[in-house]
Amino acid sequence: MVQQAKIGKYARSVSIIGIGATPFCNIDNDPELQGLTEGEFFGYAALQAMADCGLEPRDLDYFYHGAANPKFFNFAATPNMQVAEWFGMRGKGSVHHSEACCSGYVALELAVMDVASGVHDFVLTGCAEMANGLPVPGKPAHIRDPLTFDRLLPDLEAIMDRAYTRMLGAGHIGQDDWIDWYKTTYKLTDEQVDEVLNTMSYHGRRAAALNPLAMLRTPFEEMAKAVGIDDPMEYLRSKYNPKTTHYLRGTGNAPGADGAVAVIVCPTEIAKKYCKHPIEVLGIGASCVELMRPHNEMEVTREAARQAYEQTGLKPEDIDLLLVNDFVLPSQLCAAEEVGYLPRGEGWKMVLEGRTAFDGDKPINPHGGRTSFGHSFGVSGLADVYEAVLQLRGEAGPRQVKNNPKTAMLRGFGGGQNARVEILRRVD
């Protein structure tokens, strides 16, 4: 059993007042961004977040820097100090942290706890990851080799306890684990699961096509027509979208992305001086278990959500918008039910009805989700925060969800398995 710690309320309320983000991309294929380093990417997002709330670097008290694995991806042992030059915070206090693909969610948690404690008033927290390449020894940081799976695999093995020489993939960590449990529990067929996952892919791409920061923006209608298929769903079921596991197809796997996101927080009591609609961080639940536990993602999601609801006094019916770390695509459905946003055993029907699309009544991942927006490892959690803030402000443009959301929940995880459930609310 996961230990259930009693979490008290924050000493003072904290709100998000500024956000900034780079596009999620393969930097080597982007002529406008090619040649930038991780420090420049972090600075790009940080300066944008400052401009969003009218602050200057001198106004900030402290900053946090997150990345999934800075030594592997950027050959940087102290990246917080190495990026500070790029956005005017030389000499300011800072901390680096690494929590695999949960880093972006922890980034918000650290900044909120800092300001809630009263230590600082204006804190910037950000993450940057150059996830499509690896540093070249002895060369400047902008020169990189393409990342290949055979080079990534040893790094992935570092997220598990190897005390008893267990190898990655030797236990209950497969991408199919949760959806296989779901299929068996609710008696779906393989064909129904396939249709549900393809439908999530389809609506994710519809949203990403409207998102200027998304990595994959070509609608499936265009991709289908290019190979002589009229129906995009037929394309998603075809040989052009082959299965990579028992359930997942190619479009259900998240592409690695280069990216950076930054967020600025301050006490809610002064937030409206800097932002028309501050976004208050109401509560954050946290849970971690070792990677080899059966159904580990389910367990940590349940516990982190319990904490978040207990802290805030909210119920699932109070949540207007859900963002889910779905680099394993079935997480979008399974986590939505685990946190109570969708009814147990019924969510798959709502997916097929289009209700979880960005223009449905139970929107999930209106930025496109990991499989279309892209997955920049440690950065992706803050990309969810960025999208939630846009949606709660009503500033998401053509992909703005239709239910005038006031309260959003984010469910993130990474590593093995480190989860956060964060609840945000617009301050009117």
CSV table of C-alpha atoms in Angstrom, one decimal:
chain,number,residue,atom,x,y,z
A,1,MET,CA,0.0,0.0,0.0
A,2,VAL,CA,1.1,3.6,-0.7
A,3,GLN,CA,1.4,5.5,2.6
A,4,GLN,CA,-1.3,8.1,2.8
A,5,ALA,CA,0.2,11.2,4.3
A,6,LYS,CA,-2.0,14.1,5.6
A,7,ILE,CA,-1.1,17.2,3.6
A,8,GLY,CA,-1.9,20.6,5.1
A,9,LYS,CA,-3.1,23.7,3.2
A,10,TYR,CA,-0.5,26.1,1.9
A,11,ALA,CA,0.5,28.9,4.2
A,12,ARG,CA,-0.6,31.4,1.5
A,13,SER,CA,-2.3,31.1,-1.8
A,14,VAL,CA,-0.1,31.1,-5.0
A,15,SER,CA,-1.1,31.9,-8.5
A,16,ILE,CA,0.5,31.6,-12.0
A,17,ILE,CA,0.9,35.1,-13.6
A,18,GLY,CA,3.2,34.5,-16.5
A,19,ILE,CA,3.8,31.7,-19.1
A,20,GLY,CA,6.2,31.2,-22.0
A,21,ALA,CA,7.0,28.3,-24.3
A,22,THR,CA,9.0,27.4,-27.4
A,23,PRO,CA,7.5,25.3,-30.1
A,24,PHE,CA,7.9,21.6,-29.6
A,25,CYS,CA,10.0,20.5,-32.5
A,26,ASN,CA,13.1,18.7,-33.9
A,27,ILE,CA,15.4,21.6,-33.7
A,28,ASP,CA,17.7,20.2,-36.5
A,29,ASN,CA,14.7,20.3,-38.9
A,30,ASP,CA,13.6,23.8,-37.9
A,31,PRO,CA,15.5,26.6,-39.8
A,32,GLU,CA,14.4,29.3,-37.4
A,33,LEU,CA,15.5,27.5,-34.3
A,34,GLN,CA,18.4,25.3,-35.6
A,35,GLY,CA,21.6,25.9,-33.7
A,36,LEU,CA,20.1,27.1,-30.4
A,37,THR,CA,21.3,25.5,-27.2
A,38,GLU,CA,19.4,24.4,-24.2
A,39,GLY,CA,20.3,27.6,-22.4
A,40,GLU,CA,18.9,29.6,-25.3
A,41,PHE,CA,15.8,27.5,-25.3
A,42,PHE,CA,15.3,28.0,-21.6
A,43,GLY,CA,15.9,31.7,-21.9
A,44,TYR,CA,13.4,32.0,-24.8
A,45,ALA,CA,10.6,30.5,-22.6
A,46,ALA,CA,11.7,32.5,-19.5
A,47,LEU,CA,11.8,35.9,-21.2
A,48,GLN,CA,8.4,35.2,-22.8
A,49,ALA,CA,7.0,34.3,-19.4
A,50,MET,CA,8.3,37.6,-18.0
A,51,ALA,CA,6.9,39.6,-20.8
A,52,ASP,CA,3.5,37.9,-20.2
A,53,CYS,CA,3.3,39.4,-16.8
A,54,GLY,CA,5.3,42.6,-17.3
A,55,LEU,CA,8.2,41.6,-15.1
A,56,GLU,CA,12.0,42.0,-15.7
A,57,PRO,CA,14.7,39.6,-14.6
A,58,ARG,CA,15.6,41.9,-11.7
A,59,ASP,CA,12.1,41.5,-10.3
A,60,LEU,CA,12.4,37.7,-9.8
A,61,ASP,CA,13.7,36.4,-6.6
A,62,TYR,CA,14.7,32.8,-7.5
A,63,PHE,CA,14.4,30.2,-10.3
A,64,TYR,CA,14.1,26.5,-10.7
A,65,HIS,CA,15.5,24.5,-13.7
A,66,GLY,CA,14.2,21.1,-14.5
A,67,ALA,CA,15.2,18.4,-17.0
A,68,ALA,CA,14.8,14.7,-17.3
A,69,ASN,CA,18.5,13.9,-17.5
A,70,PRO,CA,20.8,16.9,-18.1
A,71,LYS,CA,24.0,14.9,-18.1
A,72,PHE,CA,22.7,12.5,-20.8
A,73,PHE,CA,21.0,15.0,-23.1
A,74,ASN,CA,23.1,18.1,-22.6
A,75,PHE,CA,26.3,17.0,-20.9
A,76,ALA,CA,25.5,19.5,-18.1
A,77,ALA,CA,26.1,18.7,-14.4
A,78,THR,CA,24.8,22.1,-13.1
A,79,PRO,CA,22.4,23.3,-15.8
A,80,ASN,CA,20.7,25.9,-13.7
A,81,MET,CA,23.9,27.9,-13.5
A,82,GLN,CA,24.7,27.3,-17.1
A,83,VAL,CA,21.4,28.7,-18.4
A,84,ALA,CA,21.1,31.8,-16.1
A,85,GLU,CA,23.1,34.0,-18.5
A,86,TRP,CA,20.5,33.6,-21.2
A,87,PHE,CA,17.7,35.5,-19.4
A,88,GLY,CA,19.4,38.0,-17.1
A,89,MET,CA,19.5,36.1,-13.8
A,90,ARG,CA,23.2,35.8,-13.2
A,91,GLY,CA,23.9,35.6,-9.5
A,92,LYS,CA,20.3,34.9,-8.5
A,93,GLY,CA,19.6,31.8,-6.4
A,94,SER,CA,18.5,28.7,-8.3
A,95,VAL,CA,18.1,24.9,-8.1
A,96,HIS,CA,18.2,22.2,-10.7
A,97,HIS,CA,16.0,19.1,-10.3
A,98,SER,CA,15.4,15.9,-12.4
A,99,GLU,CA,12.4,13.7,-12.1
A,100,ALA,CA,12.3,12.0,-15.5
A,101,CYS,CA,9.0,12.8,-17.3
A,102,CYS,CA,7.5,14.1,-14.1
A,103,SER,CA,10.0,17.0,-14.0
A,104,GLY,CA,7.6,19.6,-15.4
A,105,TYR,CA,4.9,18.9,-12.8
A,106,VAL,CA,7.5,18.9,-10.0
A,107,ALA,CA,8.7,22.2,-11.4
A,108,LEU,CA,5.4,23.8,-10.6
A,109,GLU,CA,5.2,22.1,-7.2
A,110,LEU,CA,8.6,23.4,-6.1
A,111,ALA,CA,7.8,27.0,-7.1
A,112,VAL,CA,4.4,26.9,-5.4
A,113,MET,CA,5.8,25.5,-2.2
A,114,ASP,CA,8.6,28.2,-2.2
A,115,VAL,CA,6.2,31.1,-2.6
A,116,ALA,CA,3.6,29.5,-0.3
A,117,SER,CA,6.2,29.3,2.5
A,118,GLY,CA,6.9,33.1,2.3
A,119,VAL,CA,10.5,32.7,1.4
A,120,HIS,CA,10.2,34.4,-2.0
A,121,ASP,CA,7.4,36.4,-3.7
A,122,PHE,CA,8.3,36.1,-7.4
A,123,VAL,CA,9.7,32.7,-8.6
A,124,LEU,CA,10.3,31.5,-12.2
A,125,THR,CA,10.2,27.7,-12.8
A,126,GLY,CA,11.0,26.2,-16.1
A,127,CYS,CA,12.2,23.1,-17.9
A,128,ALA,CA,14.2,22.6,-21.1
A,129,GLU,CA,15.1,19.4,-23.0
A,130,MET,CA,16.9,18.9,-26.3
A,131,ALA,CA,15.4,15.4,-26.7
A,132,ASN,CA,16.2,14.7,-30.3
A,133,GLY,CA,19.9,14.7,-30.1
A,134,LEU,CA,22.9,14.0,-27.8
A,135,PRO,CA,25.9,16.3,-27.1
A,136,VAL,CA,29.2,15.7,-29.1
A,137,PRO,CA,32.2,15.4,-26.7
A,138,GLY,CA,34.6,18.3,-27.1
A,139,LYS,CA,32.2,20.3,-29.3
A,140,PRO,CA,30.0,23.4,-28.6
A,141,ALA,CA,26.6,22.7,-27.2
A,142,HIS,CA,24.7,23.4,-30.4
A,143,ILE,CA,26.5,20.6,-32.2
A,144,ARG,CA,24.6,17.4,-31.6
A,145,ASP,CA,24.3,13.8,-32.8
A,146,PRO,CA,20.8,12.4,-33.6
A,147,LEU,CA,19.4,10.3,-30.7
A,148,THR,CA,18.9,6.6,-31.6
A,149,PHE,CA,17.0,4.0,-29.5
A,150,ASP,CA,20.1,2.0,-28.9
A,151,ARG,CA,21.7,5.0,-27.2
A,152,LEU,CA,18.5,5.8,-25.3
A,153,LEU,CA,17.8,2.4,-23.9
A,154,PRO,CA,20.7,2.3,-21.3
A,155,ASP,CA,19.5,5.7,-20.0
A,156,LEU,CA,15.9,4.3,-19.6
A,157,GLU,CA,17.3,1.5,-17.5
A,158,ALA,CA,18.5,4.1,-15.0
A,159,ILE,CA,14.9,4.8,-13.9
A,160,MET,CA,14.5,1.4,-12.2
A,161,ASP,CA,15.9,-0.2,-9.1
A,162,ARG,CA,18.7,-2.6,-10.3
A,163,ALA,CA,19.5,-4.0,-6.8
A,164,TYR,CA,18.6,-7.5,-8.0
A,165,THR,CA,19.9,-7.1,-11.6
A,166,ARG,CA,16.4,-6.8,-13.1
A,167,MET,CA,16.4,-5.6,-16.7
A,168,LEU,CA,14.1,-3.0,-18.2
A,169,GLY,CA,11.0,-4.7,-19.5
A,170,ALA,CA,11.3,-7.7,-17.1
A,171,GLY,CA,8.2,-6.8,-15.1
A,172,HIS,CA,4.8,-4.9,-15.1
A,173,ILE,CA,6.0,-1.8,-17.0
A,174,GLY,CA,4.8,-2.5,-20.5
A,175,GLN,CA,2.9,0.2,-22.4
A,176,ASP,CA,-0.1,-2.2,-22.6
A,177,ASP,CA,-0.4,-2.9,-18.9
A,178,TRP,CA,-3.2,-0.5,-17.9
A,179,ILE,CA,-5.2,-0.8,-21.1
A,180,ASP,CA,-5.0,-4.6,-20.9
A,181,TRP,CA,-6.4,-4.4,-17.4
A,182,TYR,CA,-9.1,-2.0,-18.6
A,183,LYS,CA,-10.1,-4.3,-21.5
A,184,THR,CA,-10.3,-7.3,-19.3
A,185,THR,CA,-12.1,-5.6,-16.4
A,186,TYR,CA,-14.8,-4.0,-18.6
A,187,LYS,CA,-14.9,-6.8,-21.2
A,188,LEU,CA,-14.0,-4.9,-24.3
A,189,THR,CA,-12.8,-6.6,-27.4
A,190,ASP,CA,-9.4,-5.9,-29.0
A,191,GLU,CA,-11.3,-4.3,-31.9
A,192,GLN,CA,-13.1,-1.9,-29.5
A,193,VAL,CA,-9.8,-1.0,-27.8
A,194,ASP,CA,-8.2,-0.3,-31.2
A,195,GLU,CA,-11.1,2.0,-32.2
A,196,VAL,CA,-10.9,3.9,-28.9
A,197,LEU,CA,-7.2,4.5,-29.2
A,198,ASN,CA,-7.5,5.5,-32.9
A,199,THR,CA,-10.3,7.9,-32.0
A,200,MET,CA,-8.1,9.5,-29.3
A,201,SER,CA,-5.3,9.8,-31.8
A,202,TYR,CA,-7.6,11.4,-34.3
A,203,HIS,CA,-9.0,14.1,-32.0
A,204,GLY,CA,-5.5,14.8,-30.6
A,205,ARG,CA,-4.3,15.6,-34.1
A,206,ARG,CA,-7.4,17.8,-34.8
A,207,ALA,CA,-6.3,19.8,-31.8
A,208,ALA,CA,-2.6,19.9,-32.6
A,209,ALA,CA,-3.4,21.0,-36.2
A,210,LEU,CA,-4.8,24.2,-34.5
A,211,ASN,CA,-1.8,24.6,-32.2
A,212,PRO,CA,1.2,26.6,-33.5
A,213,LEU,CA,3.5,25.1,-30.9
A,214,ALA,CA,2.6,21.4,-31.7
A,215,MET,CA,5.2,19.2,-33.3
A,216,LEU,CA,2.8,17.1,-35.5
A,217,ARG,CA,0.2,19.2,-37.2
A,218,THR,CA,-0.8,17.5,-40.4
A,219,PRO,CA,-4.4,16.4,-40.2
A,220,PHE,CA,-5.0,12.6,-40.7
A,221,GLU,CA,-7.4,13.5,-43.5
A,222,GLU,CA,-4.4,14.8,-45.5
A,223,MET,CA,-2.3,11.8,-44.6
A,224,ALA,CA,-5.0,9.4,-45.6
A,225,LYS,CA,-5.6,11.1,-49.0
A,226,ALA,CA,-1.9,11.0,-49.7
A,227,VAL,CA,-2.1,7.2,-49.8
A,228,GLY,CA,-5.5,7.0,-51.5
A,229,ILE,CA,-7.7,6.6,-48.5
A,230,ASP,CA,-10.8,8.8,-48.0
A,231,ASP,CA,-11.6,8.0,-44.4
A,232,PRO,CA,-9.0,9.1,-41.8
A,233,MET,CA,-10.3,6.4,-39.4
A,234,GLU,CA,-9.7,3.8,-42.0
A,235,TYR,CA,-6.2,5.2,-42.4
A,236,LEU,CA,-5.6,4.9,-38.7
A,237,ARG,CA,-6.7,1.2,-38.8
A,238,SER,CA,-4.5,0.4,-41.9
A,239,LYS,CA,-1.1,-0.9,-42.6
A,240,TYR,CA,0.1,2.8,-42.8
A,241,ASN,CA,-0.4,2.9,-39.0
A,242,PRO,CA,1.0,-0.5,-37.9
A,243,LYS,CA,0.8,-1.8,-34.4
A,244,THR,CA,4.0,-1.4,-32.3
A,245,THR,CA,2.6,-3.4,-29.3
A,246,HIS,CA,-0.4,-5.6,-28.9
A,247,TYR,CA,-2.7,-2.5,-28.6
A,248,LEU,CA,-0.6,0.6,-29.6
A,249,ARG,CA,-0.2,1.7,-33.1
A,250,GLY,CA,2.4,4.1,-34.5
A,251,THR,CA,0.2,7.1,-33.9
A,252,GLY,CA,-0.1,6.1,-30.3
A,253,ASN,CA,3.6,6.6,-29.6
A,254,ALA,CA,4.8,10.1,-28.7
A,255,PRO,CA,7.5,11.6,-30.8
A,256,GLY,CA,10.5,13.0,-28.9
A,257,ALA,CA,10.7,16.8,-29.1
A,258,ASP,CA,13.1,19.7,-28.3
A,259,GLY,CA,11.3,22.3,-26.2
A,260,ALA,CA,11.2,24.6,-23.2
A,261,VAL,CA,8.4,26.0,-21.0
A,262,ALA,CA,8.6,28.6,-18.2
A,263,VAL,CA,6.0,29.7,-15.6
A,264,ILE,CA,6.1,32.6,-13.1
A,265,VAL,CA,4.2,32.4,-9.8
A,266,CYS,CA,3.5,34.9,-7.0
A,267,PRO,CA,1.2,35.3,-4.0
A,268,THR,CA,-2.4,35.4,-5.2
A,269,GLU,CA,-3.1,38.5,-3.1
A,270,ILE,CA,-1.0,40.6,-5.5
A,271,ALA,CA,-1.3,38.6,-8.7
A,272,LYS,CA,-3.9,40.8,-10.3
A,273,LYS,CA,-1.4,43.6,-10.5
A,274,TYR,CA,0.5,41.5,-13.1
A,275,CYS,CA,-2.2,39.5,-14.8
A,276,LYS,CA,-5.9,40.0,-15.6
A,277,HIS,CA,-6.8,36.4,-14.9
A,278,PRO,CA,-4.2,34.8,-12.5
A,279,ILE,CA,-4.5,31.0,-12.2
A,280,GLU,CA,-4.5,29.9,-8.6
A,281,VAL,CA,-2.8,26.6,-7.8
A,282,LEU,CA,-5.3,25.1,-5.4
A,283,GLY,CA,-3.5,21.8,-4.5
A,284,ILE,CA,-1.0,19.3,-5.6
A,285,GLY,CA,-1.1,15.6,-4.8
A,286,ALA,CA,2.1,13.4,-5.0
A,287,SER,CA,2.8,9.7,-5.0
A,288,CYS,CA,5.8,7.5,-6.0
A,289,VAL,CA,6.2,3.8,-6.3
A,290,GLU,CA,9.0,1.6,-7.7
A,291,LEU,CA,8.8,0.8,-11.4
A,292,MET,CA,8.3,-2.9,-11.1
A,293,ARG,CA,5.0,-2.8,-9.0
A,294,PRO,CA,2.1,-4.2,-11.0
A,295,HIS,CA,-0.3,-1.6,-12.3
A,296,ASN,CA,2.0,1.1,-10.9
A,297,GLU,CA,0.6,4.0,-12.9
A,298,MET,CA,-2.9,3.2,-11.7
A,299,GLU,CA,-1.8,3.1,-8.1
A,300,VAL,CA,0.1,6.4,-8.1
A,301,THR,CA,-2.7,8.2,-10.0
A,302,ARG,CA,-5.3,7.1,-7.5
A,303,GLU,CA,-3.2,8.2,-4.5
A,304,ALA,CA,-2.1,11.6,-5.9
A,305,ALA,CA,-5.7,12.4,-6.9
A,306,ARG,CA,-6.9,11.5,-3.4
A,307,GLN,CA,-4.5,13.9,-1.9
A,308,ALA,CA,-5.4,16.7,-4.4
A,309,TYR,CA,-9.1,16.3,-3.7
A,310,GLU,CA,-8.5,16.2,0.1
A,311,GLN,CA,-6.4,19.4,0.0
A,312,THR,CA,-8.9,21.4,-2.1
A,313,GLY,CA,-12.2,20.0,-0.9
A,314,LEU,CA,-13.2,19.7,-4.6
A,315,LYS,CA,-14.9,16.7,-6.2
A,316,PRO,CA,-14.5,15.2,-9.7
A,317,GLU,CA,-17.6,17.0,-10.9
A,318,ASP,CA,-15.9,20.3,-10.1
A,319,ILE,CA,-13.3,19.7,-12.8
A,320,ASP,CA,-13.9,21.4,-16.2
A,321,LEU,CA,-10.8,20.3,-18.1
A,322,LEU,CA,-8.3,17.5,-17.8
A,323,LEU,CA,-4.8,17.3,-19.0
A,324,VAL,CA,-3.0,13.9,-18.9
A,325,ASN,CA,0.5,12.8,-19.5
A,326,ASP,CA,-0.3,10.3,-22.3
A,327,PHE,CA,3.0,9.4,-23.9
A,328,VAL,CA,1.5,6.0,-23.3
A,329,LEU,CA,-1.7,6.9,-25.2
A,330,PRO,CA,-4.2,4.7,-23.2
A,331,SER,CA,-3.3,6.8,-20.1
A,332,GLN,CA,-5.6,9.4,-21.5
A,333,LEU,CA,-8.6,7.2,-20.9
A,334,CYS,CA,-7.5,5.2,-17.9
A,335,ALA,CA,-6.3,8.1,-15.9
A,336,ALA,CA,-9.4,10.1,-16.7
A,337,GLU,CA,-11.5,7.4,-15.1
A,338,GLU,CA,-9.1,6.9,-12.1
A,339,VAL,CA,-9.3,10.6,-11.1
A,340,GLY,CA,-13.1,10.5,-11.5
A,341,TYR,CA,-13.3,12.9,-14.5
A,342,LEU,CA,-15.0,10.1,-16.6
A,343,PRO,CA,-17.3,7.4,-15.1
A,344,ARG,CA,-15.6,4.1,-14.5
A,345,GLY,CA,-16.0,1.6,-17.3
A,346,GLU,CA,-17.9,4.2,-19.4
A,347,GLY,CA,-15.2,6.6,-20.6
A,348,TRP,CA,-14.4,4.6,-23.7
A,349,LYS,CA,-17.9,5.1,-25.0
A,350,MET,CA,-17.5,8.9,-24.4
A,351,VAL,CA,-14.3,8.8,-26.4
A,352,LEU,CA,-16.0,7.2,-29.3
A,353,GLU,CA,-18.8,9.8,-29.1
A,354,GLY,CA,-16.3,12.6,-29.4
A,355,ARG,CA,-17.0,14.0,-26.0
A,356,THR,CA,-13.4,14.0,-24.8
A,357,ALA,CA,-12.2,16.0,-27.9
A,358,PHE,CA,-11.2,19.6,-27.4
A,359,ASP,CA,-14.7,20.7,-28.7
A,360,GLY,CA,-16.6,18.1,-26.6
A,361,ASP,CA,-18.2,18.5,-23.2
A,362,LYS,CA,-15.5,16.6,-21.3
A,363,PRO,CA,-12.3,17.9,-23.0
A,364,ILE,CA,-9.0,16.2,-22.4
A,365,ASN,CA,-5.6,17.4,-23.8
A,366,PRO,CA,-6.8,20.2,-26.0
A,367,HIS,CA,-3.2,21.0,-27.0
A,368,GLY,CA,-3.1,17.6,-28.9
A,369,GLY,CA,-1.6,15.3,-26.2
A,370,ARG,CA,1.9,13.8,-26.3
A,371,THR,CA,1.3,11.8,-29.5
A,372,SER,CA,0.7,14.9,-31.6
A,373,PHE,CA,2.0,17.9,-29.5
A,374,GLY,CA,5.2,16.0,-28.9
A,375,HIS,CA,7.0,14.8,-25.8
A,376,SER,CA,10.0,16.7,-24.5
A,377,PHE,CA,10.5,14.4,-21.6
A,378,GLY,CA,11.1,16.7,-18.5
A,379,VAL,CA,9.4,19.7,-20.2
A,380,SER,CA,6.1,18.1,-21.0
A,381,GLY,CA,4.5,18.6,-17.6
A,382,LEU,CA,4.9,22.3,-17.9
A,383,ALA,CA,3.5,22.2,-21.4
A,384,ASP,CA,0.4,20.9,-19.8
A,385,VAL,CA,0.5,23.8,-17.3
A,386,TYR,CA,1.0,26.2,-20.2
A,387,GLU,CA,-2.1,24.9,-22.0
A,388,ALA,CA,-4.2,24.8,-18.9
A,389,VAL,CA,-3.4,28.4,-18.2
A,390,LEU,CA,-4.3,29.4,-21.8
A,391,GLN,CA,-7.6,27.5,-21.6
A,392,LEU,CA,-8.6,28.9,-18.2
A,393,ARG,CA,-7.8,32.4,-19.4
A,394,GLY,CA,-9.9,31.8,-22.5
A,395,GLU,CA,-6.8,32.5,-24.7
A,396,ALA,CA,-6.5,29.2,-26.6
A,397,GLY,CA,-7.9,30.6,-29.9
A,398,PRO,CA,-9.5,28.1,-32.3
A,399,ARG,CA,-8.9,25.1,-30.0
A,400,GLN,CA,-10.5,26.9,-27.0
A,401,VAL,CA,-12.7,24.3,-25.2
A,402,LYS,CA,-16.4,25.1,-25.2
A,403,ASN,CA,-17.4,24.8,-21.6
A,404,ASN,CA,-15.8,28.1,-20.3
A,405,PRO,CA,-13.5,26.2,-17.9
A,406,LYS,CA,-12.8,27.6,-14.5
A,407,THR,CA,-11.0,24.6,-12.9
A,408,ALA,CA,-8.5,22.3,-14.5
A,409,MET,CA,-6.8,19.1,-13.3
A,410,LEU,CA,-3.4,17.8,-14.5
A,411,ARG,CA,-2.3,14.3,-14.0
A,412,GLY,CA,1.4,13.6,-14.7
A,413,PHE,CA,3.9,10.9,-14.1
A,414,GLY,CA,7.3,9.8,-15.1
A,415,GLY,CA,10.3,7.6,-14.2
A,416,GLY,CA,9.1,4.8,-12.2
A,417,GLN,CA,6.5,5.9,-11.2
A,418,ASN,CA,6.5,9.5,-9.9
A,419,ALA,CA,3.1,11.1,-10.1
A,420,ARG,CA,1.5,14.5,-9.5
A,421,VAL,CA,-2.1,15.6,-9.7
A,422,GLU,CA,-2.4,19.4,-9.8
A,423,ILE,CA,-5.6,21.4,-9.6
A,424,LEU,CA,-5.7,25.0,-11.0
A,425,ARG,CA,-8.5,27.6,-10.9
A,426,ARG,CA,-9.0,30.9,-12.6
A,427,VAL,CA,-9.1,33.9,-10.3
A,428,ASP,CA,-11.9,36.2,-11.6
